[in-house]
mmCIF file of C-alpha atoms in Angstrom:
data_model
loop_
_atom_site.group_PDB
_atom_site.id
_atom_site.type_symbol
_atom_site.label_atom_id
_atom_site.label_comp_id
_atom_site.label_asym_id
_atom_site.label_seq_id
_atom_site.Cartn_x
_atom_site.Cartn_y
_atom_site.Cartn_z
ATOM 1 C CA UNK A 6 -54.748 25.629 171.020
ATOM 2 C CA UNK A 7 -55.260 22.095 169.804
ATOM 3 C CA UNK A 8 -54.450 23.096 166.153
ATOM 4 C CA UNK A 9 -51.284 24.853 167.225
ATOM 5 C CA UNK A 10 -50.094 21.788 169.159
ATOM 6 C CA UNK A 11 -50.947 19.495 166.236
ATOM 7 C CA UNK A 12 -49.032 21.641 163.748
ATOM 8 C CA UNK A 13 -46.057 21.789 166.099
ATOM 9 C CA UNK A 14 -45.997 17.991 166.470
ATOM 10 C CA UNK A 15 -46.318 17.506 162.694
ATOM 11 C CA UNK A 16 -43.454 19.904 162.071
ATOM 12 C CA UNK A 17 -41.312 18.121 164.662
ATOM 13 C CA UNK A 18 -41.973 14.767 162.976
ATOM 14 C CA UNK A 19 -41.070 16.206 159.577
ATOM 15 C CA UNK A 20 -37.815 17.596 160.991
ATOM 16 C CA UNK A 21 -36.966 14.227 162.563
ATOM 17 C CA UNK A 22 -37.742 12.348 159.338
ATOM 18 C CA UNK A 23 -35.711 14.794 157.262
ATOM 19 C CA UNK A 24 -32.849 14.532 159.714
ATOM 20 C CA UNK A 25 -32.988 10.756 159.574
ATOM 21 C CA UNK A 26 -33.047 10.825 155.769
ATOM 22 C CA UNK A 27 -30.105 13.209 155.794
ATOM 23 C CA UNK A 28 -28.115 10.810 157.952
ATOM 24 C CA UNK A 29 -29.024 7.925 155.651
ATOM 25 C CA UNK A 30 -27.984 9.895 152.578
ATOM 26 C CA UNK A 31 -24.734 10.899 154.257
ATOM 27 C CA UNK A 32 -24.007 7.280 155.172
ATOM 28 C CA UNK A 33 -24.924 6.133 151.671
ATOM 29 C CA UNK A 34 -22.703 8.806 150.149
ATOM 30 C CA UNK A 35 -19.867 7.804 152.454
ATOM 31 C CA UNK A 36 -20.360 4.130 151.572
ATOM 32 C CA UNK A 37 -20.509 4.794 147.828
ATOM 33 C CA UNK A 38 -17.460 7.057 147.960
ATOM 34 C CA UNK A 39 -15.535 4.500 149.981
ATOM 35 C CA UNK A 40 -16.733 1.707 147.724
ATOM 36 C CA UNK A 41 -15.644 3.685 144.674
ATOM 37 C CA UNK A 42 -12.205 4.391 146.133
ATOM 38 C CA UNK A 43 -11.868 0.724 147.097
ATOM 39 C CA UNK A 44 -12.894 -0.393 143.603
ATOM 40 C CA UNK A 45 -10.357 1.996 142.028
ATOM 41 C CA UNK A 46 -7.669 0.716 144.371
ATOM 42 C CA UNK A 47 -8.543 -2.908 143.583
ATOM 43 C CA UNK A 48 -8.625 -2.211 139.837
ATOM 44 C CA UNK A 49 -5.141 -0.701 139.967
ATOM 45 C CA UNK A 50 -3.866 -3.495 142.194
ATOM 46 C CA UNK A 51 -5.283 -6.199 139.947
ATOM 47 C CA UNK A 52 -3.939 -4.503 136.838
ATOM 48 C CA UNK A 53 -0.467 -4.455 138.395
ATOM 49 C CA UNK A 54 -0.896 -8.120 139.299
ATOM 50 C CA UNK A 55 -1.846 -8.943 135.694
ATOM 51 C CA UNK A 56 1.191 -7.095 134.351
ATOM 52 C CA UNK A 57 3.439 -8.816 136.895
ATOM 53 C CA UNK A 58 2.042 -12.198 135.853
ATOM 54 C CA UNK A 59 2.764 -11.524 132.185
ATOM 55 C CA UNK A 60 6.245 -10.208 132.971
ATOM 56 C CA UNK A 61 7.052 -13.425 134.824
ATOM 57 C CA UNK A 62 5.029 -15.754 132.602
ATOM 58 C CA UNK A 63 2.748 -18.537 133.807
ATOM 59 C CA UNK A 64 5.591 -21.085 134.042
ATOM 60 C CA UNK A 65 3.364 -24.193 134.292
ATOM 61 C CA UNK A 66 4.654 -27.165 136.234
ATOM 62 C CA UNK A 67 5.039 -30.687 134.857
ATOM 63 C CA UNK A 68 4.118 -33.754 136.878
ATOM 64 C CA UNK A 69 6.372 -36.328 135.220
ATOM 65 C CA UNK A 70 9.406 -37.406 137.241
ATOM 66 C CA UNK A 71 12.935 -36.987 135.867
ATOM 67 C CA UNK A 72 13.590 -40.735 135.814
ATOM 68 C CA UNK A 73 10.664 -41.222 133.397
ATOM 69 C CA UNK A 74 11.103 -38.088 131.303
ATOM 70 C CA UNK A 75 12.900 -38.345 127.969
ATOM 71 C CA UNK A 76 14.315 -34.959 126.917
ATOM 72 C CA UNK A 77 13.496 -33.929 123.361
ATOM 73 C CA UNK A 78 15.779 -30.954 123.036
ATOM 74 C CA UNK A 79 15.138 -30.325 119.349
ATOM 75 C CA UNK A 80 11.370 -30.128 119.876
ATOM 76 C CA UNK A 81 11.720 -27.902 122.950
ATOM 77 C CA UNK A 82 14.061 -25.630 120.996
ATOM 78 C CA UNK A 83 11.456 -25.286 118.214
ATOM 79 C CA UNK A 84 8.730 -24.492 120.741
ATOM 80 C CA UNK A 85 10.891 -21.907 122.495
ATOM 81 C CA UNK A 86 11.355 -20.197 119.147
ATOM 82 C CA UNK A 87 7.552 -19.958 118.761
ATOM 83 C CA UNK A 88 7.296 -18.483 122.255
ATOM 84 C CA UNK A 89 9.881 -15.778 121.489
ATOM 85 C CA UNK A 90 8.408 -13.851 118.553
ATOM 86 C CA UNK A 91 10.264 -10.868 117.146
ATOM 87 C CA UNK A 92 8.717 -7.403 117.052
ATOM 88 C CA UNK A 93 7.352 -7.799 113.500
ATOM 89 C CA UNK A 94 5.823 -11.260 113.979
ATOM 90 C CA UNK A 95 2.310 -11.274 112.521
ATOM 91 C CA UNK A 96 1.139 -14.907 112.514
ATOM 92 C CA UNK A 97 -0.388 -17.297 115.012
ATOM 93 C CA UNK A 98 0.642 -20.935 115.397
ATOM 94 C CA UNK A 99 -0.787 -24.419 115.769
ATOM 95 C CA UNK A 100 1.119 -27.228 117.489
ATOM 96 C CA UNK A 101 -0.398 -30.625 116.794
ATOM 97 C CA UNK A 102 0.295 -34.279 117.382
ATOM 98 C CA UNK A 103 -1.497 -37.481 118.189
ATOM 99 C CA UNK A 104 -2.649 -38.352 121.695
ATOM 100 C CA UNK A 105 0.258 -39.679 123.737
ATOM 101 C CA UNK A 106 3.110 -37.943 121.904
ATOM 102 C CA UNK A 107 3.921 -35.749 124.913
ATOM 103 C CA UNK A 108 2.699 -32.420 123.520
ATOM 104 C CA UNK A 109 1.500 -30.974 126.804
ATOM 105 C CA UNK A 110 4.671 -31.875 128.709
ATOM 106 C CA UNK A 111 6.945 -30.419 126.030
ATOM 107 C CA UNK A 112 4.849 -27.253 125.661
ATOM 108 C CA UNK A 113 4.915 -26.729 129.431
ATOM 109 C CA UNK A 114 8.690 -27.197 129.553
ATOM 110 C CA UNK A 115 9.292 -24.739 126.704
ATOM 111 C CA UNK A 116 6.840 -22.245 128.203
ATOM 112 C CA UNK A 117 8.561 -22.483 131.571
ATOM 113 C CA UNK A 118 12.026 -22.054 130.054
ATOM 114 C CA UNK A 119 11.007 -18.920 128.146
ATOM 115 C CA UNK A 120 9.073 -17.516 131.093
ATOM 116 C CA UNK A 121 8.512 -13.810 130.515
ATOM 117 C CA UNK A 122 5.697 -12.863 128.173
ATOM 118 C CA UNK A 123 4.156 -16.352 127.895
ATOM 119 C CA UNK A 124 0.735 -17.169 129.371
ATOM 120 C CA UNK A 125 -0.240 -20.858 129.376
ATOM 121 C CA UNK A 126 -3.957 -21.703 129.517
ATOM 122 C CA UNK A 127 -5.030 -25.342 129.764
ATOM 123 C CA UNK A 128 -8.594 -25.899 128.560
ATOM 124 C CA UNK A 129 -10.228 -28.014 131.302
ATOM 125 C CA UNK A 130 -12.157 -31.196 130.596
ATOM 126 C CA UNK A 131 -15.294 -29.394 131.779
ATOM 127 C CA UNK A 132 -15.588 -26.605 129.216
ATOM 128 C CA UNK A 133 -17.845 -24.553 131.518
ATOM 129 C CA UNK A 134 -14.754 -23.983 133.675
ATOM 130 C CA UNK A 135 -12.701 -22.515 130.822
ATOM 131 C CA UNK A 136 -13.263 -18.937 131.985
ATOM 132 C CA UNK A 137 -12.148 -19.789 135.519
ATOM 133 C CA UNK A 138 -9.033 -21.552 134.193
ATOM 134 C CA UNK A 139 -8.255 -18.602 131.923
ATOM 135 C CA UNK A 140 -8.598 -16.151 134.802
ATOM 136 C CA UNK A 141 -6.430 -18.316 137.070
ATOM 137 C CA UNK A 142 -3.636 -18.437 134.480
ATOM 138 C CA UNK A 143 -3.633 -14.630 134.368
ATOM 139 C CA UNK A 144 -4.184 -14.020 138.097
ATOM 140 C CA UNK A 145 -7.230 -12.107 136.919
ATOM 141 C CA UNK A 146 -9.779 -11.016 139.548
ATOM 142 C CA UNK A 147 -13.056 -10.804 137.674
ATOM 143 C CA UNK A 148 -14.734 -7.400 137.927
ATOM 144 C CA UNK A 149 -17.802 -8.518 139.833
ATOM 145 C CA UNK A 150 -15.649 -9.704 142.705
ATOM 146 C CA UNK A 151 -14.175 -6.266 143.410
ATOM 147 C CA UNK A 152 -16.927 -3.815 144.359
ATOM 148 C CA UNK A 153 -20.195 -4.398 146.213
ATOM 149 C CA UNK A 154 -21.915 -1.635 144.276
ATOM 150 C CA UNK A 155 -20.675 -3.045 140.973
ATOM 151 C CA UNK A 156 -22.043 -6.438 141.951
ATOM 152 C CA UNK A 157 -25.414 -4.856 142.708
ATOM 153 C CA UNK A 158 -25.445 -2.861 139.457
ATOM 154 C CA UNK A 159 -24.457 -5.921 137.451
ATOM 155 C CA UNK A 160 -27.188 -8.020 139.017
ATOM 156 C CA UNK A 161 -29.784 -5.358 138.300
ATOM 157 C CA UNK A 162 -28.571 -4.784 134.748
ATOM 158 C CA UNK A 163 -28.359 -8.510 134.071
ATOM 159 C CA UNK A 164 -31.979 -8.828 135.031
ATOM 160 C CA UNK A 165 -32.852 -6.333 132.308
ATOM 161 C CA UNK A 166 -30.127 -6.476 129.677
ATOM 162 C CA UNK A 167 -28.454 -9.847 130.139
ATOM 163 C CA UNK A 168 -24.802 -10.669 130.777
ATOM 164 C CA UNK A 169 -21.894 -8.466 129.761
ATOM 165 C CA UNK A 170 -19.946 -11.431 128.403
ATOM 166 C CA UNK A 171 -18.689 -14.861 129.496
ATOM 167 C CA UNK A 172 -15.770 -15.112 131.893
ATOM 168 C CA UNK A 173 -13.337 -16.395 129.282
ATOM 169 C CA UNK A 174 -14.084 -13.381 127.059
ATOM 170 C CA UNK A 175 -13.486 -10.934 129.918
ATOM 171 C CA UNK A 176 -10.235 -12.733 130.729
ATOM 172 C CA UNK A 177 -9.176 -12.474 127.083
ATOM 173 C CA UNK A 178 -9.931 -8.740 127.073
ATOM 174 C CA UNK A 179 -7.827 -8.339 130.216
ATOM 175 C CA UNK A 180 -4.966 -10.241 128.570
ATOM 176 C CA UNK A 181 -5.122 -8.033 125.483
ATOM 177 C CA UNK A 182 -5.006 -4.948 127.668
ATOM 178 C CA UNK A 183 -1.813 -6.003 129.434
ATOM 179 C CA UNK A 184 -0.351 -7.386 126.186
ATOM 180 C CA UNK A 185 -0.409 -3.831 124.855
ATOM 181 C CA UNK A 186 1.506 -2.671 127.940
ATOM 182 C CA UNK A 187 4.000 -5.514 127.464
ATOM 183 C CA UNK A 188 4.470 -4.655 123.778
ATOM 184 C CA UNK A 189 5.086 -0.984 124.609
ATOM 185 C CA UNK A 190 7.704 -1.919 127.202
ATOM 186 C CA UNK A 191 9.524 -4.771 125.445
ATOM 187 C CA UNK A 192 8.908 -3.993 121.788
ATOM 188 C CA UNK A 193 7.580 -7.482 120.976
ATOM 189 C CA UNK A 194 4.242 -9.304 121.231
ATOM 190 C CA UNK A 195 3.226 -11.360 124.241
ATOM 191 C CA UNK A 196 2.326 -15.025 123.691
ATOM 192 C CA UNK A 197 -0.712 -16.971 124.851
ATOM 193 C CA UNK A 198 -0.768 -20.768 124.643
ATOM 194 C CA UNK A 199 -4.114 -22.573 124.509
ATOM 195 C CA UNK A 200 -3.514 -26.240 125.323
ATOM 196 C CA UNK A 201 -6.027 -29.059 124.737
ATOM 197 C CA UNK A 202 -8.281 -26.943 122.505
ATOM 198 C CA UNK A 203 -9.805 -30.169 121.162
ATOM 199 C CA UNK A 204 -11.941 -30.140 124.323
ATOM 200 C CA UNK A 205 -13.798 -27.120 122.951
ATOM 201 C CA UNK A 206 -14.792 -28.657 119.639
ATOM 202 C CA UNK A 207 -17.645 -30.860 120.873
ATOM 203 C CA UNK A 208 -19.379 -28.738 123.506
ATOM 204 C CA UNK A 209 -18.705 -25.207 122.307
ATOM 205 C CA UNK A 210 -16.851 -24.927 118.982
ATOM 206 C CA UNK A 211 -17.840 -21.251 118.754
ATOM 207 C CA UNK A 212 -15.367 -20.493 121.542
ATOM 208 C CA UNK A 213 -12.593 -21.972 119.403
ATOM 209 C CA UNK A 214 -13.788 -19.917 116.427
ATOM 210 C CA UNK A 215 -13.738 -16.736 118.520
ATOM 211 C CA UNK A 216 -10.265 -17.474 119.862
ATOM 212 C CA UNK A 217 -9.036 -18.097 116.317
ATOM 213 C CA UNK A 218 -10.636 -14.888 115.028
ATOM 214 C CA UNK A 219 -9.064 -12.882 117.829
ATOM 215 C CA UNK A 220 -5.698 -14.571 117.260
ATOM 216 C CA UNK A 221 -5.803 -13.499 113.621
ATOM 217 C CA UNK A 222 -6.793 -9.912 114.435
ATOM 218 C CA UNK A 223 -4.098 -9.515 117.076
ATOM 219 C CA UNK A 224 -1.464 -11.132 114.888
ATOM 220 C CA UNK A 225 -2.330 -8.469 112.307
ATOM 221 C CA UNK A 226 -1.943 -5.776 114.972
ATOM 222 C CA UNK A 227 1.117 -7.535 116.464
ATOM 223 C CA UNK A 228 -0.328 -7.191 119.982
ATOM 224 C CA UNK A 229 -0.078 -10.854 120.941
ATOM 225 C CA UNK A 230 0.682 -14.191 119.301
ATOM 226 C CA UNK A 231 -1.552 -17.197 119.989
ATOM 227 C CA UNK A 232 -0.382 -20.808 119.957
ATOM 228 C CA UNK A 233 -3.090 -23.495 119.753
ATOM 229 C CA UNK A 234 -2.116 -26.994 120.929
ATOM 230 C CA UNK A 235 -4.290 -29.900 119.849
ATOM 231 C CA UNK A 236 -4.525 -33.418 118.544
ATOM 232 C CA UNK A 237 -4.584 -33.685 114.781
ATOM 233 C CA UNK A 238 -8.037 -34.241 113.354
ATOM 234 C CA UNK A 239 -11.343 -32.415 113.511
ATOM 235 C CA UNK A 240 -9.967 -29.338 115.339
ATOM 236 C CA UNK A 241 -7.289 -28.715 112.758
ATOM 237 C CA UNK A 242 -9.664 -29.310 109.862
ATOM 238 C CA UNK A 243 -12.153 -26.826 111.324
ATOM 239 C CA UNK A 244 -9.464 -24.200 111.802
ATOM 240 C CA UNK A 245 -8.084 -24.744 108.291
ATOM 241 C CA UNK A 246 -11.533 -24.327 106.742
ATOM 242 C CA UNK A 247 -11.988 -20.787 108.090
ATOM 243 C CA UNK A 248 -10.803 -17.563 106.457
ATOM 244 C CA UNK A 249 -8.785 -16.631 109.545
ATOM 245 C CA UNK A 250 -6.425 -19.510 108.713
ATOM 246 C CA UNK A 251 -4.672 -17.025 106.409
ATOM 247 C CA UNK A 252 -2.665 -15.743 109.381
ATOM 248 C CA UNK A 253 -1.643 -19.196 110.642
ATOM 249 C CA UNK A 254 1.823 -20.577 110.088
ATOM 250 C CA UNK A 255 2.033 -24.202 108.867
ATOM 251 C CA UNK A 256 1.317 -26.457 111.879
ATOM 252 C CA UNK A 257 4.251 -27.704 113.906
ATOM 253 C CA UNK A 258 3.897 -31.431 114.446
ATOM 254 C CA UNK A 259 5.131 -33.291 117.508
ATOM 255 C CA UNK A 260 5.517 -36.916 116.512
ATOM 256 C CA UNK A 261 6.745 -40.185 117.982
ATOM 257 C CA UNK A 262 10.235 -40.967 119.210
ATOM 258 C CA UNK A 263 12.549 -42.582 116.692
ATOM 259 C CA UNK A 264 13.506 -46.203 117.269
ATOM 260 C CA UNK A 265 16.909 -45.103 118.546
ATOM 261 C CA UNK A 266 15.299 -42.673 120.996
ATOM 262 C CA UNK A 267 12.796 -45.320 122.100
ATOM 263 C CA UNK A 268 15.553 -47.825 122.809
ATOM 264 C CA UNK A 269 17.457 -45.173 124.742
ATOM 265 C CA UNK A 270 14.369 -44.379 126.802
ATOM 266 C CA UNK A 271 13.744 -48.030 127.667
ATOM 267 C CA UNK A 272 17.367 -48.903 128.467
ATOM 268 C CA UNK A 273 18.707 -45.701 130.037
ATOM 269 C CA UNK A 274 15.649 -44.105 131.604
ATOM 270 C CA UNK A 275 13.680 -47.204 132.574
ATOM 271 C CA UNK A 276 16.662 -49.557 133.022
ATOM 272 C CA UNK A 277 15.123 -52.353 130.947
ATOM 273 C CA UNK A 278 17.765 -54.556 129.332
ATOM 274 C CA UNK A 279 15.579 -57.287 127.839
ATOM 275 C CA UNK A 280 12.531 -57.415 125.543
ATOM 276 C CA UNK A 281 13.090 -53.764 124.565
ATOM 277 C CA UNK A 282 12.784 -54.675 120.889
ATOM 278 C CA UNK A 283 9.497 -56.478 121.499
ATOM 279 C CA UNK A 284 8.064 -53.603 123.531
ATOM 280 C CA UNK A 285 8.975 -51.162 120.783
ATOM 281 C CA UNK A 286 7.445 -53.380 118.092
ATOM 282 C CA UNK A 287 4.198 -53.392 120.063
ATOM 283 C CA UNK A 288 3.709 -49.657 120.649
ATOM 284 C CA UNK A 289 6.350 -47.935 118.514
ATOM 285 C CA UNK A 290 7.731 -44.567 119.602
ATOM 286 C CA UNK A 291 4.561 -43.212 121.218
ATOM 287 C CA UNK A 292 6.041 -41.969 124.510
ATOM 288 C CA UNK A 293 2.875 -42.413 126.599
ATOM 289 C CA UNK A 294 2.462 -45.995 125.393
ATOM 290 C CA UNK A 295 6.169 -46.699 125.928
ATOM 291 C CA UNK A 296 5.896 -45.426 129.486
ATOM 292 C CA UNK A 297 2.864 -47.614 130.182
ATOM 293 C CA UNK A 298 4.372 -50.829 128.805
ATOM 294 C CA UNK A 299 7.632 -50.081 130.647
ATOM 295 C CA UNK A 300 5.669 -49.611 133.889
ATOM 296 C CA UNK A 301 3.837 -52.895 133.301
ATOM 297 C CA UNK A 302 7.053 -54.778 132.526
ATOM 298 C CA UNK A 303 8.817 -53.429 135.613
ATOM 299 C CA UNK A 304 5.798 -54.457 137.706
ATOM 300 C CA UNK A 305 6.445 -58.043 136.633
ATOM 301 C CA UNK A 306 3.887 -58.540 133.877
ATOM 302 C CA UNK A 307 4.891 -60.836 131.035
ATOM 303 C CA UNK A 308 5.254 -59.557 127.495
ATOM 304 C CA UNK A 309 2.294 -61.699 126.440
ATOM 305 C CA UNK A 310 0.061 -60.248 129.158
ATOM 306 C CA UNK A 311 1.118 -56.710 128.238
ATOM 307 C CA UNK A 312 0.292 -57.366 124.602
ATOM 308 C CA UNK A 313 -3.126 -58.835 125.416
ATOM 309 C CA UNK A 314 -4.000 -55.866 127.604
ATOM 310 C CA UNK A 315 -2.899 -53.324 125.000
ATOM 311 C CA UNK A 316 -4.782 -55.026 122.180
ATOM 312 C CA UNK A 317 -7.880 -55.177 124.370
ATOM 313 C CA UNK A 318 -7.636 -51.398 124.927
ATOM 314 C CA UNK A 319 -7.125 -50.826 121.210
ATOM 315 C CA UNK A 320 -10.230 -52.841 120.353
ATOM 316 C CA UNK A 321 -12.258 -50.210 122.230
ATOM 317 C CA UNK A 322 -11.067 -47.585 119.734
ATOM 318 C CA UNK A 323 -12.240 -49.723 116.813
ATOM 319 C CA UNK A 324 -15.563 -50.243 118.567
ATOM 320 C CA UNK A 325 -15.910 -46.502 119.211
ATOM 321 C CA UNK A 326 -15.217 -45.838 115.523
ATOM 322 C CA UNK A 327 -17.795 -48.536 114.611
ATOM 323 C CA UNK A 328 -15.183 -50.423 112.590
ATOM 324 C CA UNK A 329 -15.743 -53.912 113.978
ATOM 325 C CA UNK A 330 -17.638 -56.615 112.096
ATOM 326 C CA UNK A 331 -21.361 -55.896 111.788
ATOM 327 C CA UNK A 332 -20.810 -52.279 112.796
ATOM 328 C CA UNK A 333 -21.761 -49.247 110.722
ATOM 329 C CA UNK A 334 -18.349 -48.366 109.254
ATOM 330 C CA UNK A 335 -16.841 -51.849 108.963
ATOM 331 C CA UNK A 336 -16.830 -52.043 105.152
ATOM 332 C CA UNK A 337 -15.564 -48.499 104.623
ATOM 333 C CA UNK A 338 -12.959 -48.955 107.341
ATOM 334 C CA UNK A 339 -11.796 -52.228 105.838
ATOM 335 C CA UNK A 340 -11.233 -50.515 102.476
ATOM 336 C CA UNK A 341 -9.198 -47.788 104.154
ATOM 337 C CA UNK A 342 -7.191 -50.296 106.198
ATOM 338 C CA UNK A 343 -6.213 -52.340 103.159
ATOM 339 C CA UNK A 344 -5.231 -49.223 101.254
ATOM 340 C CA UNK A 345 -3.064 -48.068 104.160
ATOM 341 C CA UNK A 346 -1.396 -51.460 104.480
ATOM 342 C CA UNK A 347 -0.311 -50.979 100.876
ATOM 343 C CA UNK A 348 0.490 -47.260 100.821
ATOM 344 C CA UNK A 349 0.982 -46.149 104.479
ATOM 345 C CA UNK A 350 -0.967 -42.939 103.738
ATOM 346 C CA UNK A 351 -3.886 -42.092 101.467
ATOM 347 C CA UNK A 352 -5.273 -38.797 100.225
ATOM 348 C CA UNK A 353 -7.758 -37.316 102.685
ATOM 349 C CA UNK A 354 -10.348 -36.722 99.937
ATOM 350 C CA UNK A 355 -10.238 -40.396 99.007
ATOM 351 C CA UNK A 356 -10.673 -41.343 102.656
ATOM 352 C CA UNK A 357 -13.621 -38.951 102.981
ATOM 353 C CA UNK A 358 -15.417 -40.466 99.970
ATOM 354 C CA UNK A 359 -15.664 -43.780 101.789
ATOM 355 C CA UNK A 360 -18.225 -42.322 104.176
ATOM 356 C CA UNK A 361 -21.774 -41.169 103.572
ATOM 357 C CA UNK A 362 -21.343 -37.682 104.989
ATOM 358 C CA UNK A 363 -19.018 -35.360 106.888
ATOM 359 C CA UNK A 364 -20.444 -36.419 110.268
ATOM 360 C CA UNK A 365 -19.521 -40.068 109.685
ATOM 361 C CA UNK A 366 -16.089 -39.055 108.422
ATOM 362 C CA UNK A 367 -15.493 -36.966 111.564
ATOM 363 C CA UNK A 368 -16.830 -39.725 113.804
ATOM 364 C CA UNK A 369 -14.280 -42.222 112.502
ATOM 365 C CA UNK A 370 -11.326 -39.828 112.592
ATOM 366 C CA UNK A 371 -12.128 -38.723 116.142
ATOM 367 C CA UNK A 372 -11.930 -42.293 117.457
ATOM 368 C CA UNK A 373 -8.103 -42.353 117.157
ATOM 369 C CA UNK A 374 -7.830 -45.282 114.772
ATOM 370 C CA UNK A 375 -6.813 -43.138 111.815
ATOM 371 C CA UNK A 376 -4.760 -39.946 111.880
ATOM 372 C CA UNK A 377 -4.956 -36.854 109.700
ATOM 373 C CA UNK A 378 -1.623 -35.341 108.569
ATOM 374 C CA UNK A 379 -2.203 -31.664 107.693
ATOM 375 C CA UNK A 380 1.187 -31.012 106.119
ATOM 376 C CA UNK A 381 0.486 -33.619 103.422
ATOM 377 C CA UNK A 382 -3.330 -33.646 103.550
ATOM 378 C CA UNK A 383 -3.310 -37.403 104.016
ATOM 379 C CA UNK A 384 -4.652 -40.021 106.415
ATOM 380 C CA UNK A 385 -2.693 -42.853 108.035
ATOM 381 C CA UNK A 386 -2.872 -45.203 111.010
ATOM 382 C CA UNK A 387 -2.971 -43.374 114.335
ATOM 383 C CA UNK A 388 -0.271 -45.462 115.996
ATOM 384 C CA UNK A 389 1.884 -48.572 115.820
ATOM 385 C CA UNK A 390 -0.506 -50.240 118.236
ATOM 386 C CA UNK A 391 -3.347 -49.828 115.735
ATOM 387 C CA UNK A 392 -1.273 -51.676 113.143
ATOM 388 C CA UNK A 393 -0.523 -54.442 115.658
ATOM 389 C CA UNK A 394 -4.227 -54.869 116.364
ATOM 390 C CA UNK A 395 -4.974 -55.142 112.638
ATOM 391 C CA UNK A 396 -2.205 -57.712 112.190
ATOM 392 C CA UNK A 397 -3.536 -59.715 115.127
ATOM 393 C CA UNK A 398 -7.005 -59.639 113.516
ATOM 394 C CA UNK A 399 -5.993 -59.917 109.880
ATOM 395 C CA UNK A 400 -8.775 -62.417 109.195
ATOM 396 C CA UNK A 401 -11.290 -59.643 109.943
ATOM 397 C CA UNK A 402 -9.663 -56.653 108.293
ATOM 398 C CA UNK A 403 -7.190 -57.740 105.628
ATOM 399 C CA UNK A 404 -8.041 -58.723 102.056
ATOM 400 C CA UNK A 405 -5.455 -61.101 100.665
ATOM 401 C CA UNK A 406 -6.380 -60.234 97.062
ATOM 402 C CA UNK A 407 -3.807 -57.956 95.457
ATOM 403 C CA UNK A 408 -5.014 -54.480 94.620
ATOM 404 C CA UNK A 409 -5.489 -54.074 90.881
ATOM 405 C CA UNK A 410 -5.310 -50.944 88.699
ATOM 406 C CA UNK A 411 -9.116 -50.892 88.640
ATOM 407 C CA UNK A 412 -9.313 -50.843 92.402
ATOM 408 C CA UNK A 413 -10.526 -47.604 93.959
ATOM 409 C CA UNK A 414 -7.208 -47.233 95.717
ATOM 410 C CA UNK A 415 -4.791 -47.533 92.813
ATOM 411 C CA UNK A 416 -1.706 -45.385 92.452
ATOM 412 C CA UNK A 417 -3.802 -42.416 91.356
ATOM 413 C CA UNK A 418 -5.584 -42.340 94.712
ATOM 414 C CA UNK A 419 -3.476 -43.957 97.406
ATOM 415 C CA UNK A 420 -0.819 -41.298 97.459
ATOM 416 C CA UNK A 421 1.172 -39.712 100.207
ATOM 417 C CA UNK A 422 0.557 -36.169 99.057
ATOM 418 C CA UNK A 423 -1.720 -33.959 97.037
ATOM 419 C CA UNK A 424 -0.900 -33.663 93.357
#
């Protein structure tokens, strides 16, 4: 009797446990099925959102007010042409210019005017946030944010196999996917603009290399056209040194305003009727510098105070480049300065030979005292303000002895172009 009761109770427990497990499995199956349907729905929704974003274009906003903005219609027209490639376009582009020439503002304006098919990605100052910025420009919802089960699987697989790729790479893959859809619909490549790529060069230059490699491959396939926007200097030299440069068009340079344009900006936009000539002679046609000195003048600062402040700021660049007296590159820098005072530009190879190694050469060029001109392969002064600082400190930098034919920088070296 006891054995029969025991067996009956054991069987009842087994039935209860099996029933409970069945319910759990049913609930799990229901959850997984629902989760799968939700993930599929979200994938389709996000894909439509990506396509809609590309159809409309990013259309980045500018922060500069109309009363301080000087329209450069010719430059904007050139940029718009880059952003409207024809169906057979098979090159990528580089837009370069010195800091303060207004590259970002002009690129944003042109991108906004073109609209459809143009994605604008601004590389943030914190490179770790590049993937987030890339995704935001695309309206891209990263995969791990869609499905609970996918999050769980990814976490488990990451524990064993590592990551499936950085966020910026997944965003790029998403862009390429919708670029193919755009090409099929419109018969021409989409465009992606990478602004401020110089921010990548110090912390993670491999990202820049990968973007350049992918730009070359997709220019070959005519899926999308990349436009890299950067200061002239180490970024451009790195890009030029790589084999993928073969698919790059000659860089488009955004330079300073002409004197006529600068005068027009000061008188018509900023309503300054006096000392315009002196302000221009101090900073030249560098629009950012013109804006700053105009702001200072309209705030009531004297021309002398403005000049002192600007020269003090410029001294920091010389200090950063280690070009001041008793600093590491003073002698080499002095040679370059005197050559440039005579010839305006010198061959980049001659400039490079002044320094012990490539690291020192890069260090000086990155400090924004000298500028590299890729179209001529030469080096010159970075701005008018640099020249003013040298003139104000001629006793430190300028040799009054005439250059002779035996000097290192004779006419065979101090040239404005490669022979």
